Coordinates of C-alpha atoms in Angstrom, one line a residue:
Chain A
M174 CA 28.3 -47.7 1.2
R175 CA 30.7 -46.6 -0.8
L176 CA 27.4 -45.5 -3.4
G177 CA 26.3 -43.5 -0.4
N178 CA 29.8 -41.9 0.5
L179 CA 29.6 -40.4 -3.3
K180 CA 26.2 -38.7 -3.1
A181 CA 27.2 -37.8 0.4
I182 CA 29.9 -35.9 -1.1
A183 CA 27.7 -34.7 -4.1
I184 CA 24.5 -32.9 -2.4
A185 CA 27.7 -31.4 -0.4
A186 CA 29.0 -29.9 -3.4
S187 CA 25.3 -29.0 -4.2
V188 CA 25.3 -26.9 -0.9
I189 CA 28.5 -25.6 -1.8
W190 CA 27.8 -24.8 -5.0
A191 CA 24.4 -23.3 -4.0
A192 CA 26.2 -21.5 -1.4
G193 CA 28.3 -20.4 -4.3
C194 CA 26.0 -19.4 -6.9
S195 CA 24.3 -17.1 -3.5
T196 CA 27.2 -15.6 -3.3
T197 CA 27.2 -14.7 -7.2
S198 CA 23.8 -13.2 -7.5
Q199 CA 24.3 -11.6 -3.9
D200 CA 26.7 -9.5 -5.3
T201 CA 25.0 -8.8 -8.3
D202 CA 21.2 -7.9 -7.0
S203 CA 22.1 -6.0 -3.5
G204 CA 22.8 -2.3 -3.6
D205 CA 22.6 -1.5 -0.2
S206 CA 24.5 -2.7 3.2
M207 CA 21.4 -3.9 4.6
D208 CA 20.9 -6.4 2.7
H209 CA 24.2 -7.4 2.2
T210 CA 24.0 -8.4 5.7
Q211 CA 21.0 -10.3 6.2
Q212 CA 22.6 -12.4 2.9
Q213 CA 25.1 -12.7 4.7
T214 CA 23.1 -14.5 7.7
D215 CA 21.2 -16.7 5.8
E216 CA 24.2 -17.9 4.0
G217 CA 25.3 -18.4 7.2
S218 CA 22.2 -20.4 8.3
A219 CA 22.3 -22.3 5.1
T220 CA 25.7 -23.9 5.2
S221 CA 25.2 -25.3 8.7
Q222 CA 21.6 -26.5 7.8
G223 CA 22.9 -28.1 4.6
T224 CA 25.5 -30.0 6.4
D225 CA 22.2 -31.4 8.2
S226 CA 19.8 -31.9 5.4
S227 CA 23.0 -34.0 3.6
S228 CA 23.4 -36.4 6.6
M229 CA 19.6 -36.9 6.9
T230 CA 19.5 -37.4 2.9
H231 CA 22.4 -39.5 3.1
G232 CA 21.1 -41.8 5.6
Q233 CA 17.6 -41.6 4.0
M234 CA 19.4 -43.1 1.2
D235 CA 21.9 -45.9 3.2
T236 CA 18.2 -48.0 3.7
D237 CA 15.7 -47.3 0.8
T238 CA 16.4 -48.9 -2.4
G239 CA 14.4 -46.5 -4.6
M240 CA 11.9 -43.8 -4.1
T241 CA 8.2 -44.4 -5.4
K242 CA 6.0 -41.4 -6.9
A243 CA 3.9 -41.4 -3.9
D244 CA 6.9 -40.7 -1.6
V245 CA 8.0 -38.2 -4.4
M246 CA 4.2 -36.5 -4.0
S247 CA 4.5 -36.4 -0.4
L248 CA 7.2 -34.1 -0.8
T249 CA 7.7 -30.5 0.0
S250 CA 6.7 -28.8 -3.9
V251 CA 7.0 -25.6 -3.4
F252 CA 10.1 -23.6 -2.6
Y253 CA 9.7 -19.8 -1.5
F254 CA 12.3 -17.3 -1.9
D255 CA 13.8 -13.1 -0.8
F256 CA 12.0 -10.2 -2.2
D257 CA 14.4 -9.8 -5.3
Q258 CA 16.5 -12.7 -4.5
A259 CA 16.8 -16.0 -6.6
V260 CA 19.0 -17.9 -3.7
V261 CA 17.4 -21.4 -2.8
R262 CA 17.4 -21.4 1.3
A263 CA 18.4 -23.9 3.3
E264 CA 14.8 -24.9 4.1
A265 CA 14.4 -26.2 0.6
F266 CA 18.1 -28.5 0.4
A267 CA 16.7 -32.0 2.2
D268 CA 13.3 -32.1 -0.1
L269 CA 14.9 -31.2 -3.1
S270 CA 17.6 -33.7 -2.8
A271 CA 14.6 -35.9 -2.1
H272 CA 13.5 -34.8 -5.5
A273 CA 16.8 -35.0 -6.8
K274 CA 16.8 -38.6 -5.8
F275 CA 13.6 -39.9 -7.7
L276 CA 14.4 -38.1 -11.1
V277 CA 17.9 -39.5 -11.0
D278 CA 16.4 -43.0 -10.2
N279 CA 14.1 -42.2 -12.9
P280 CA 15.7 -40.4 -16.1
S281 CA 12.6 -40.7 -18.1
Q282 CA 10.5 -39.1 -15.6
L283 CA 10.4 -35.1 -16.6
V284 CA 9.1 -31.9 -14.4
V285 CA 8.8 -28.7 -15.0
L286 CA 9.9 -25.8 -12.5
E287 CA 7.5 -22.7 -12.7
G288 CA 8.9 -20.0 -11.6
H289 CA 6.8 -16.9 -9.4
A290 CA 7.1 -13.3 -8.2
D291 CA 5.5 -11.7 -6.2
E292 CA 3.5 -8.3 -7.4
R293 CA 5.9 -6.0 -6.7
G294 CA 7.5 -4.1 -9.6
T295 CA 7.6 -4.0 -13.0
R296 CA 6.0 -7.7 -14.8
E297 CA 8.4 -7.9 -17.1
Y298 CA 11.2 -7.6 -15.2
N299 CA 10.1 -10.0 -12.3
M300 CA 9.1 -12.5 -15.5
A301 CA 12.8 -12.7 -15.8
L302 CA 12.8 -12.8 -11.8
G303 CA 10.8 -16.0 -11.8
E304 CA 13.2 -18.0 -14.2
R305 CA 16.1 -17.0 -12.3
R306 CA 14.5 -18.4 -9.0
A307 CA 13.7 -21.5 -11.7
K308 CA 16.9 -21.4 -12.3
A309 CA 18.3 -22.0 -8.9
I310 CA 16.1 -24.7 -8.3
S311 CA 17.1 -26.3 -11.6
R312 CA 21.1 -26.1 -10.6
Y313 CA 20.5 -27.2 -7.5
L314 CA 19.0 -30.4 -8.9
T315 CA 21.1 -31.2 -11.7
V316 CA 24.8 -30.6 -9.8
Q317 CA 22.8 -33.8 -8.0
G318 CA 22.5 -35.7 -11.0
V319 CA 19.6 -35.1 -12.5
S320 CA 19.8 -34.4 -16.3
N321 CA 18.8 -31.4 -18.1
S322 CA 16.9 -32.7 -20.4
Q323 CA 14.3 -33.9 -18.1
I324 CA 13.9 -29.9 -16.4
E325 CA 12.1 -27.6 -18.4
I326 CA 11.6 -23.9 -17.0
V327 CA 8.7 -22.0 -17.5
S328 CA 8.4 -18.4 -15.7
Y329 CA 4.7 -16.8 -14.9
G330 CA 6.1 -13.9 -13.3
E331 CA 4.2 -11.9 -11.0
E332 CA 0.6 -13.3 -13.4
R333 CA -0.4 -16.5 -11.2
P334 CA -0.2 -15.4 -8.2
A335 CA -0.8 -18.6 -5.2
V336 CA -2.6 -15.9 -2.7
I337 CA -4.5 -12.4 -4.1
G338 CA -3.7 -9.4 -1.3
H339 CA -1.1 -7.3 -0.7
S340 CA 0.7 -8.0 3.0
E341 CA 4.3 -9.2 3.5
D342 CA 2.7 -13.0 4.0
A343 CA 0.9 -13.2 0.6
W344 CA 3.7 -12.0 -0.9
G345 CA 5.9 -14.6 0.4
Q346 CA 3.8 -16.9 -0.8
N347 CA 3.9 -15.9 -3.7
R348 CA 7.8 -16.0 -4.6
R349 CA 8.3 -19.1 -5.0
V350 CA 9.1 -22.0 -7.7
E351 CA 7.0 -25.1 -7.9
I352 CA 7.5 -28.5 -8.9
K353 CA 5.3 -29.8 -11.6
Y354 CA 5.3 -33.8 -12.2
Chain B
M100 CA -50.5 -1.5 -17.1
I101 CA -49.6 1.2 -19.2
R102 CA -47.8 3.0 -16.5
L103 CA -46.4 -0.5 -15.4
L104 CA -44.5 -0.8 -18.8
Q105 CA -43.6 2.6 -19.0
T106 CA -41.9 2.0 -15.6
W107 CA -40.2 -0.8 -17.1
L108 CA -39.7 0.9 -20.6
F109 CA -37.7 3.7 -18.2
C110 CA -36.1 1.2 -16.0
S111 CA -34.2 -0.2 -19.1
L112 CA -33.4 2.4 -20.8
L113 CA -31.6 3.8 -17.8
L114 CA -30.1 0.0 -17.6
V115 CA -29.4 0.6 -21.2
S116 CA -27.4 4.1 -20.7
I117 CA -25.6 2.3 -17.7
L118 CA -24.6 -0.2 -19.9
T119 CA -23.3 1.5 -22.6
R120 CA -21.5 4.0 -20.2
A121 CA -18.3 1.0 -21.2
E122 CA -16.5 -0.2 -19.1
L123 CA -14.3 2.4 -17.9
T124 CA -15.5 5.6 -16.4
F125 CA -13.8 8.1 -15.6
E126 CA -13.3 10.6 -12.1
V127 CA -10.4 13.7 -11.9
T128 CA -8.9 13.9 -9.0
Q129 CA -7.2 16.5 -9.3
G130 CA -7.1 19.2 -11.9
A131 CA -5.6 22.4 -12.5
D132 CA -5.1 25.2 -10.8
N133 CA -6.8 27.9 -12.7
P134 CA -9.0 25.3 -15.2
V135 CA -9.9 28.0 -18.0
P136 CA -14.1 27.9 -18.1
V137 CA -15.3 26.8 -21.2
A138 CA -19.4 26.3 -22.3
V139 CA -20.5 23.0 -25.3
V140 CA -23.4 23.8 -25.8
P141 CA -25.5 20.8 -27.1
F142 CA -24.9 19.9 -30.8
G143 CA -28.5 20.7 -33.0
W144 CA -29.7 17.8 -34.3
E145 CA -32.9 18.3 -37.3
G146 CA -33.5 14.4 -37.6
I147 CA -36.7 12.7 -36.7
Q148 CA -34.4 10.0 -34.8
G149 CA -32.4 11.1 -32.0
L150 CA -28.7 10.8 -32.1
P151 CA -26.7 7.3 -31.0
V152 CA -24.3 9.6 -28.9
D153 CA -24.5 12.9 -27.6
V154 CA -21.3 15.0 -28.8
A155 CA -21.7 17.9 -26.9
E156 CA -21.0 15.6 -23.8
I157 CA -18.4 13.8 -25.3
V158 CA -16.5 17.1 -26.2
S159 CA -16.8 18.4 -22.4
D160 CA -15.7 14.8 -21.0
D161 CA -13.2 15.2 -22.5
L162 CA -11.8 18.9 -21.9
Y163 CA -12.9 18.2 -18.4
R164 CA -10.5 15.4 -18.0
S165 CA -8.0 17.1 -19.3
G166 CA -7.8 19.1 -16.0
L167 CA -7.1 22.5 -17.1
F168 CA -11.0 23.1 -18.1
S169 CA -13.9 23.7 -16.3
L170 CA -17.1 23.0 -18.6
M171 CA -20.6 25.2 -17.6
E172 CA -23.4 23.3 -16.7
R173 CA -26.5 22.8 -19.5
E174 CA -29.5 23.8 -17.0
N175 CA -27.0 27.5 -16.3
M176 CA -26.7 28.1 -19.8
L177 CA -29.7 30.9 -21.7
S178 CA -29.8 29.5 -25.3
F179 CA -28.6 26.6 -27.4
P180 CA -27.0 28.3 -30.2
S181 CA -26.0 26.2 -32.8
Q182 CA -24.4 28.3 -35.2
G183 CA -22.2 31.6 -35.1
G184 CA -25.1 34.4 -35.9
D185 CA -27.6 33.0 -32.5
V186 CA -24.8 33.5 -30.0
Y187 CA -25.5 36.6 -28.4
F188 CA -21.9 37.0 -26.2
R189 CA -23.7 39.5 -23.1
D190 CA -25.5 35.6 -22.1
W191 CA -22.0 34.1 -22.3
R192 CA -19.7 36.5 -20.6
L193 CA -21.8 36.2 -17.3
G194 CA -20.2 34.0 -15.3
G195 CA -16.7 34.3 -16.3
L196 CA -16.8 32.4 -18.9
E197 CA -14.3 32.7 -21.5
Y198 CA -14.8 30.5 -24.5
L199 CA -17.5 28.6 -26.1
L200 CA -18.1 25.9 -28.2
I201 CA -21.2 25.1 -30.4
G202 CA -21.7 22.8 -33.5
K203 CA -24.6 20.5 -35.3
V204 CA -24.4 17.4 -36.5
L205 CA -25.9 16.8 -40.3
P206 CA -26.9 13.7 -42.3
D207 CA -24.4 13.1 -44.9
P208 CA -26.1 11.5 -47.9
A209 CA -22.7 10.8 -49.1
S210 CA -21.2 8.6 -46.7
N211 CA -24.6 7.4 -45.4
G212 CA -22.8 8.7 -42.2
Y213 CA -22.5 12.1 -40.5
R214 CA -21.1 15.4 -40.8
V215 CA -19.9 17.3 -37.4
E216 CA -19.8 20.8 -37.8
Y217 CA -18.3 23.0 -35.4
E218 CA -17.3 26.6 -34.2
L219 CA -15.5 27.9 -31.1
F220 CA -15.9 31.4 -30.3
N221 CA -13.4 33.5 -28.0
V222 CA -16.0 34.9 -25.5
I223 CA -14.7 38.1 -24.1
E224 CA -13.2 39.3 -28.1
E225 CA -16.8 38.4 -29.3
Q226 CA -14.2 36.6 -31.8
R227 CA -14.4 33.0 -33.8
I228 CA -11.5 31.5 -33.3
A229 CA -11.7 27.9 -35.1
G230 CA -14.4 26.2 -37.3
G231 CA -14.8 23.7 -39.7
F232 CA -16.2 19.9 -39.9
F233 CA -16.1 16.5 -39.6
G234 CA -17.4 13.8 -41.5
G235 CA -17.6 10.1 -41.1
A236 CA -19.4 6.5 -40.9
K237 CA -22.4 6.5 -38.4
K238 CA -20.3 4.2 -35.6
D239 CA -18.0 6.2 -35.7
L240 CA -19.7 9.1 -34.4
R241 CA -17.9 9.6 -30.9
R242 CA -14.9 9.7 -33.1
L243 CA -16.1 12.4 -34.8
A244 CA -16.4 14.2 -31.6
H245 CA -13.3 13.5 -29.9
R246 CA -11.6 15.2 -33.2
V247 CA -14.1 18.3 -32.5
S248 CA -11.7 18.1 -28.5
D249 CA -8.4 17.6 -30.5
V250 CA -9.7 20.7 -32.7
V251 CA -10.6 22.6 -29.4
Y252 CA -7.4 21.2 -26.7
E253 CA -4.9 22.2 -29.9
K254 CA -6.2 25.7 -30.3
L255 CA -6.7 26.6 -26.3
T256 CA -3.7 25.1 -25.5
G257 CA -1.2 24.9 -28.6
I258 CA -0.8 21.5 -27.7
K259 CA -2.0 18.5 -30.4
G260 CA -5.2 16.9 -28.8
A261 CA -4.7 13.1 -28.1
F262 CA -8.8 12.1 -27.9
A263 CA -9.5 11.0 -31.0
T264 CA -6.9 7.7 -29.9
E265 CA -7.0 4.5 -28.1
I266 CA -5.7 2.8 -25.8
V267 CA -5.2 -1.6 -25.5
Y268 CA -5.6 -3.5 -21.5
V269 CA -5.4 -6.5 -20.3
T270 CA -7.9 -7.4 -18.1
A271 CA -7.6 -10.3 -16.0
S272 CA -10.6 -12.5 -13.7
K273 CA -10.5 -15.3 -12.0
V274 CA -13.4 -17.9 -13.5
S275 CA -12.4 -20.9 -10.2
K276 CA -9.8 -21.8 -8.1
D277 CA -7.2 -22.0 -10.4
R278 CA -8.8 -20.9 -13.3
Y279 CA -8.1 -17.7 -15.1
N280 CA -9.7 -15.7 -17.9
Y281 CA -7.1 -12.9 -19.5
R282 CA -8.4 -11.1 -22.0
L283 CA -6.5 -8.1 -24.4
Q284 CA -9.3 -5.4 -24.7
K285 CA -9.1 -1.7 -27.1
A286 CA -11.3 0.9 -26.2
D287 CA -11.4 4.7 -26.9
A288 CA -8.7 6.7 -24.8
D289 CA -12.2 7.9 -22.8
G290 CA -12.9 4.0 -21.8
A291 CA -15.6 4.1 -24.4
N292 CA -16.3 0.8 -27.0
A293 CA -14.4 -2.1 -25.6
Q294 CA -13.9 -4.6 -27.6
T295 CA -12.2 -8.1 -26.8
I296 CA -8.8 -8.3 -28.9
L297 CA -7.7 -11.9 -27.4
E298 CA -9.1 -14.2 -25.0
S299 CA -7.1 -16.7 -23.4
R300 CA -7.1 -18.8 -19.8
E301 CA -3.3 -18.5 -19.9
P302 CA -1.6 -14.8 -18.9
I303 CA -1.2 -11.9 -21.8
L304 CA 1.0 -9.0 -21.2
S305 CA 2.9 -6.9 -23.0
P306 CA 0.7 -5.6 -25.6
S307 CA 2.6 -2.3 -27.5
W308 CA 1.7 -0.5 -30.2
S309 CA 3.6 -0.1 -33.6
R310 CA 4.0 3.6 -34.2
D311 CA 1.4 3.8 -37.4
G312 CA -1.2 2.6 -35.0
K313 CA -2.1 -0.4 -37.2
N314 CA -0.4 -3.4 -35.2
L315 CA -0.4 -4.6 -31.7
A316 CA 2.6 -7.0 -30.4
Y317 CA 1.9 -8.8 -27.0
V318 CA 3.2 -12.0 -25.0
S319 CA 1.2 -14.7 -24.8
F320 CA 0.7 -18.3 -22.7
E321 CA -1.5 -19.7 -24.3
T322 CA 0.4 -22.6 -26.0
G323 CA 1.7 -22.7 -22.2
R324 CA 4.7 -21.1 -22.9
P325 CA 5.6 -17.9 -24.0
S326 CA 5.3 -16.6 -27.4
I327 CA 5.3 -13.0 -28.8
F328 CA 2.6 -12.3 -31.3
I329 CA 1.9 -9.5 -33.4
Q330 CA -1.6 -8.6 -34.8
N331 CA -3.0 -6.1 -36.6
V332 CA -5.5 -4.0 -35.4
A333 CA -8.0 -3.9 -38.5
T334 CA -7.8 -7.2 -40.0
G335 CA -7.3 -9.3 -36.7
Q336 CA -4.8 -11.3 -38.4
R337 CA -1.7 -12.6 -36.4
Q338 CA 1.8 -14.8 -36.4
R339 CA 4.0 -15.5 -33.7
I340 CA 6.7 -14.0 -34.2
T341 CA 9.1 -15.8 -31.5
A342 CA 9.2 -19.5 -29.0
F343 CA 12.5 -19.7 -28.4
R344 CA 12.9 -22.0 -24.9
G345 CA 12.6 -20.1 -21.6
L346 CA 11.3 -16.5 -21.8
N347 CA 9.8 -14.6 -24.9
G348 CA 8.9 -11.2 -23.5
A349 CA 8.4 -7.3 -23.6
P350 CA 8.3 -6.5 -27.1
A351 CA 8.6 -3.0 -28.2
W352 CA 7.9 -1.3 -32.2
S353 CA 11.1 0.2 -34.0
P354 CA 10.2 3.8 -35.4
D355 CA 9.5 2.3 -38.7
G356 CA 7.6 -0.9 -37.6
K357 CA 10.0 -3.2 -39.2
R358 CA 11.9 -4.9 -35.8
L359 CA 11.0 -5.5 -32.6
A360 CA 13.6 -5.5 -29.4
I361 CA 12.6 -8.1 -27.1
T362 CA 13.5 -9.7 -24.5
L363 CA 15.2 -14.0 -24.4
S364 CA 16.5 -15.7 -22.5
K365 CA 17.2 -18.7 -24.1
D366 CA 21.1 -18.2 -24.5
G367 CA 20.7 -18.4 -20.8
N368 CA 20.4 -15.1 -19.4
P369 CA 17.6 -12.5 -20.2
E370 CA 18.8 -10.4 -23.0
I371 CA 17.4 -7.5 -25.5
Y372 CA 17.8 -8.5 -28.9
I373 CA 16.7 -7.4 -32.2
I374 CA 14.3 -9.2 -34.3
D375 CA 13.8 -8.1 -38.1
I376 CA 10.0 -9.3 -38.5
A377 CA 10.5 -9.7 -42.2
T378 CA 13.3 -12.0 -42.2
R379 CA 12.9 -13.2 -38.4
N380 CA 16.7 -12.5 -38.2
L381 CA 18.1 -11.4 -34.6
R382 CA 20.3 -9.3 -33.3
R383 CA 21.9 -9.7 -29.7
L384 CA 22.2 -6.2 -27.8
T385 CA 23.2 -7.5 -24.3
R386 CA 25.6 -9.6 -22.9
H387 CA 25.6 -9.4 -19.3
Y388 CA 24.5 -12.6 -16.6
G389 CA 21.8 -10.3 -14.5
I390 CA 18.1 -9.5 -15.9
D391 CA 18.3 -7.3 -19.3
T392 CA 14.5 -7.1 -20.3
E393 CA 11.9 -4.0 -20.7
P394 CA 13.2 -2.7 -23.9
S395 CA 11.8 1.0 -25.4
W396 CA 13.1 3.0 -28.5
S397 CA 13.9 6.0 -29.0
S398 CA 12.0 8.4 -31.1
D399 CA 14.7 8.0 -33.7
G400 CA 15.5 4.8 -33.5
G401 CA 19.2 5.3 -32.7
S402 CA 18.8 4.3 -29.2
I403 CA 17.1 1.8 -26.2
I404 CA 16.7 1.9 -23.7
F405 CA 16.3 -0.9 -20.7
T406 CA 15.7 -2.1 -17.7
S407 CA 19.1 -4.1 -15.9
N408 CA 20.3 -5.4 -12.5
R409 CA 23.9 -5.6 -13.6
G410 CA 23.9 -2.7 -11.1
G411 CA 23.0 -4.8 -8.2
K412 CA 19.4 -3.1 -8.2
P413 CA 17.2 -2.4 -11.0
Q414 CA 18.0 0.7 -13.2
I415 CA 17.4 1.8 -16.6
Y416 CA 20.2 2.1 -18.7
S417 CA 20.4 3.2 -22.9
I418 CA 22.4 1.5 -25.6
D419 CA 23.4 3.3 -28.3
L420 CA 23.0 1.0 -31.3
S421 CA 25.4 2.2 -33.6
N422 CA 28.3 1.3 -31.6
N423 CA 26.8 -0.3 -28.9
W424 CA 27.7 1.8 -26.3
I425 CA 25.8 1.6 -22.9
E426 CA 25.2 4.0 -20.5
R427 CA 23.4 4.3 -16.7
L428 CA 20.2 6.7 -17.1
T429 CA 19.2 6.8 -13.6
F430 CA 20.5 6.9 -9.7
E431 CA 17.8 7.7 -7.8
G432 CA 16.0 5.3 -6.2
D433 CA 16.9 1.6 -5.5
Y434 CA 14.4 0.3 -8.7
N435 CA 14.2 2.3 -11.5
A436 CA 12.6 -0.2 -14.4
R437 CA 10.3 -0.5 -17.8
G438 CA 11.3 3.0 -18.9
G439 CA 9.7 4.9 -21.6
L440 CA 10.8 8.1 -23.8
T441 CA 8.8 10.6 -24.0
Y442 CA 8.1 11.3 -28.2
D443 CA 10.6 14.6 -28.1
G444 CA 12.8 12.7 -25.9
R445 CA 14.1 14.6 -23.5
H446 CA 11.9 13.1 -20.6
L447 CA 11.8 9.5 -19.3
V448 CA 8.8 8.2 -17.2
M449 CA 9.2 5.7 -15.8
V450 CA 8.3 3.3 -12.3
H451 CA 10.3 4.4 -9.5
R452 CA 10.4 2.8 -6.2
S453 CA 11.2 5.3 -3.0
N454 CA 10.6 4.2 0.7
G455 CA 9.5 1.3 -0.4
V456 CA 6.6 2.1 -2.4
F457 CA 6.3 2.0 -5.8
H458 CA 5.6 5.3 -8.2
I459 CA 5.2 6.6 -11.8
A460 CA 8.0 9.2 -12.2
V461 CA 9.6 11.5 -14.5
Q462 CA 12.9 12.4 -15.1
D463 CA 14.1 15.4 -17.3
L464 CA 17.0 14.0 -19.1
K465 CA 18.5 17.5 -19.7
T466 CA 18.9 18.4 -16.1
G467 CA 18.2 14.8 -14.3
R468 CA 16.1 16.2 -12.2
L469 CA 13.4 13.4 -11.3
D470 CA 9.8 13.8 -10.0
V471 CA 7.8 11.4 -8.6
L472 CA 3.6 12.1 -10.6
T473 CA 1.6 9.7 -8.7
E474 CA 0.2 9.1 -4.8
T475 CA -1.7 5.8 -5.3
Y476 CA -0.4 2.0 -4.5
L477 CA 1.4 -0.4 -6.6
D478 CA 1.6 2.0 -9.6
E479 CA 3.2 -0.1 -12.7
S480 CA 3.0 0.3 -16.6
P481 CA 3.3 3.7 -17.2
S482 CA 2.5 4.5 -21.2
I483 CA 3.1 8.1 -22.5
A484 CA 0.3 9.5 -24.6
P485 CA 1.4 10.8 -28.4
N486 CA 1.2 14.1 -27.3
G487 CA 3.2 13.7 -24.2
S488 CA 0.3 15.6 -22.1
M489 CA -0.6 12.3 -19.8
V490 CA 0.3 8.8 -18.5
I491 CA -2.1 6.0 -18.3
Y492 CA -0.8 3.7 -15.7
A493 CA -2.3 0.6 -13.6
T494 CA -2.3 0.9 -10.0
Q495 CA -4.0 -0.9 -7.5
D496 CA -7.7 -0.1 -5.8
G497 CA -8.2 -2.5 -2.7
T498 CA -7.2 -6.1 -4.4
R499 CA -8.2 -5.2 -8.1
G500 CA -6.0 -3.6 -10.3
V501 CA -7.2 -0.2 -12.2
L502 CA -6.0 2.5 -14.7
G503 CA -5.1 5.4 -13.7
A504 CA -3.3 9.2 -15.7
V505 CA -1.3 11.8 -15.1
S506 CA -0.5 15.1 -16.7
I507 CA 3.8 14.7 -17.2
D508 CA 4.0 17.7 -15.0
G509 CA 2.2 15.8 -12.5
R510 CA -0.5 18.3 -12.3
V511 CA -3.7 16.5 -13.6
R512 CA -4.5 13.5 -12.1
F513 CA -7.9 11.2 -13.2
R514 CA -8.6 7.2 -12.7
L515 CA -10.7 5.1 -14.9
P516 CA -12.3 3.0 -12.4
A517 CA -13.1 -0.9 -13.9
K518 CA -16.4 -2.4 -13.7
F519 CA -15.1 -5.6 -14.3
G520 CA -12.2 -7.7 -13.0
D521 CA -8.3 -6.9 -12.7
V522 CA -7.1 -4.0 -15.3
R523 CA -3.8 -3.4 -15.7
E524 CA -0.6 -2.8 -18.7
P525 CA -2.4 -0.3 -20.6
A526 CA -0.7 0.9 -24.2
W527 CA -1.7 4.0 -25.4
S528 CA -2.0 4.7 -29.1
P529 CA -0.2 6.9 -31.1
Y530 CA -2.3 9.5 -33.6
L531 CA -4.5 7.2 -35.3
Q532 CA -5.1 8.3 -38.9

């Protein structure tokens, strides 16, 4: 139970850290007020959902003695981002926390985080953006105890789209980080 | 039976001629307001076997593609002179023609190649204004024709021609659900003679020419991770220059060809470095938690421009290499990236977003004036011709990447529809020897 509490605190801390990070990167990424409003809304929901997800994960950990690889494979492994942003969305927290738990329990398990961007903007800038996104996911995992040595980051920028097309929907599906075991 | 054979032969010849039109063909979408009327007469040739290429057609296409000239149709020509004495100016003044190019191709026994002779006339003043010859190997006949185009262009516009140059570009095609085929290709500036320099299942990007035209630098993911390579164009010999943890991207040759400006994220964030090719010594230029990438040198090698989102959104900055002083260059629009300077340092060409749409724009660095040059969709990767007259760039046609070109004043535009795959990241060579 005590361990469970500690983990809950760790998760809560990582949510705060992620929110903190997002503030930093929002400050640097946003130039106009419209973006700012939107980001503040994102952040608001991030905090509230973050609490939800941590309690949910907390519950899982109480009953659970360890995740199997099959359990991990059933989790979401693709996480999406907003345009020109590298902020982890609140909806990702629950599954990311479960990935983190599995990696903490299996310290020899390595993982590759593949960062991607949509086709808009220049290729090398998007390469950097893909890396930023993978790093945001990496930070979420390491705050929960995953070792840096378990994680490798590779950005493909806009070179490997998940979906071909010029629609908002296609772009949304391409701005992503994929966790690969 | 003979008839059938003839039909078959004709069809297969047609097929060959279509195939030899190569992977890129041009189509002028907008020309200058008052193009100068020019006639390029079929070049004389007395050999028994036909020539592999039509020199006059290559020259005509070059001049047409510049958007500055209108070319007389062959069927409207009253005669086909191939030397000055055979020209009757009165015939050519009909229809308002101003300039006439004639010439002939001769075998060159010494080099076992060809010699292309040409003469350019001002039809109104009845004067020969240029003449000469170029010689070379048989396989270089197209190149010799482009050299003639360069002379005509320079004589008539006062600007050095850039037809006898090359472009490199990347193509991608989807082989199966999760498999792509990437190719780094090189072609003449008119799209002919396309050759594959490198083929990989993994992404290839950011090709860049050394200023002497002898080497390329590019990024290849062939090991599964990005690495910067340099490759000799003639020999194909290549070396891996960097494979650091994280990003290895955006190589740009210094004017002296000894160093590359590159992007690495090995120290945490994407930063600009200069690597000495011989010693592999690194000099770090930027220190910022934002994204710094896409370096490009000024012609004198004294400064580097780069893209950074340090001010909130991607904008173009310049760093003075003598004192590391950083200055912001772009202020209009919320996304300016992948900047490149013209050889005279006067203009900055970039990817510019306005109203959510990405176009190629040029900024006059003296006056600060910014002009959007293109009207196509998702325009990126601008690369400037060595004479500064045109910018080649990547754009979209449906879901396919194609190449377009636009004059630096925005008045002339043409596109190069690709026959195969998705074409991107063109890089225009410097003048070639």
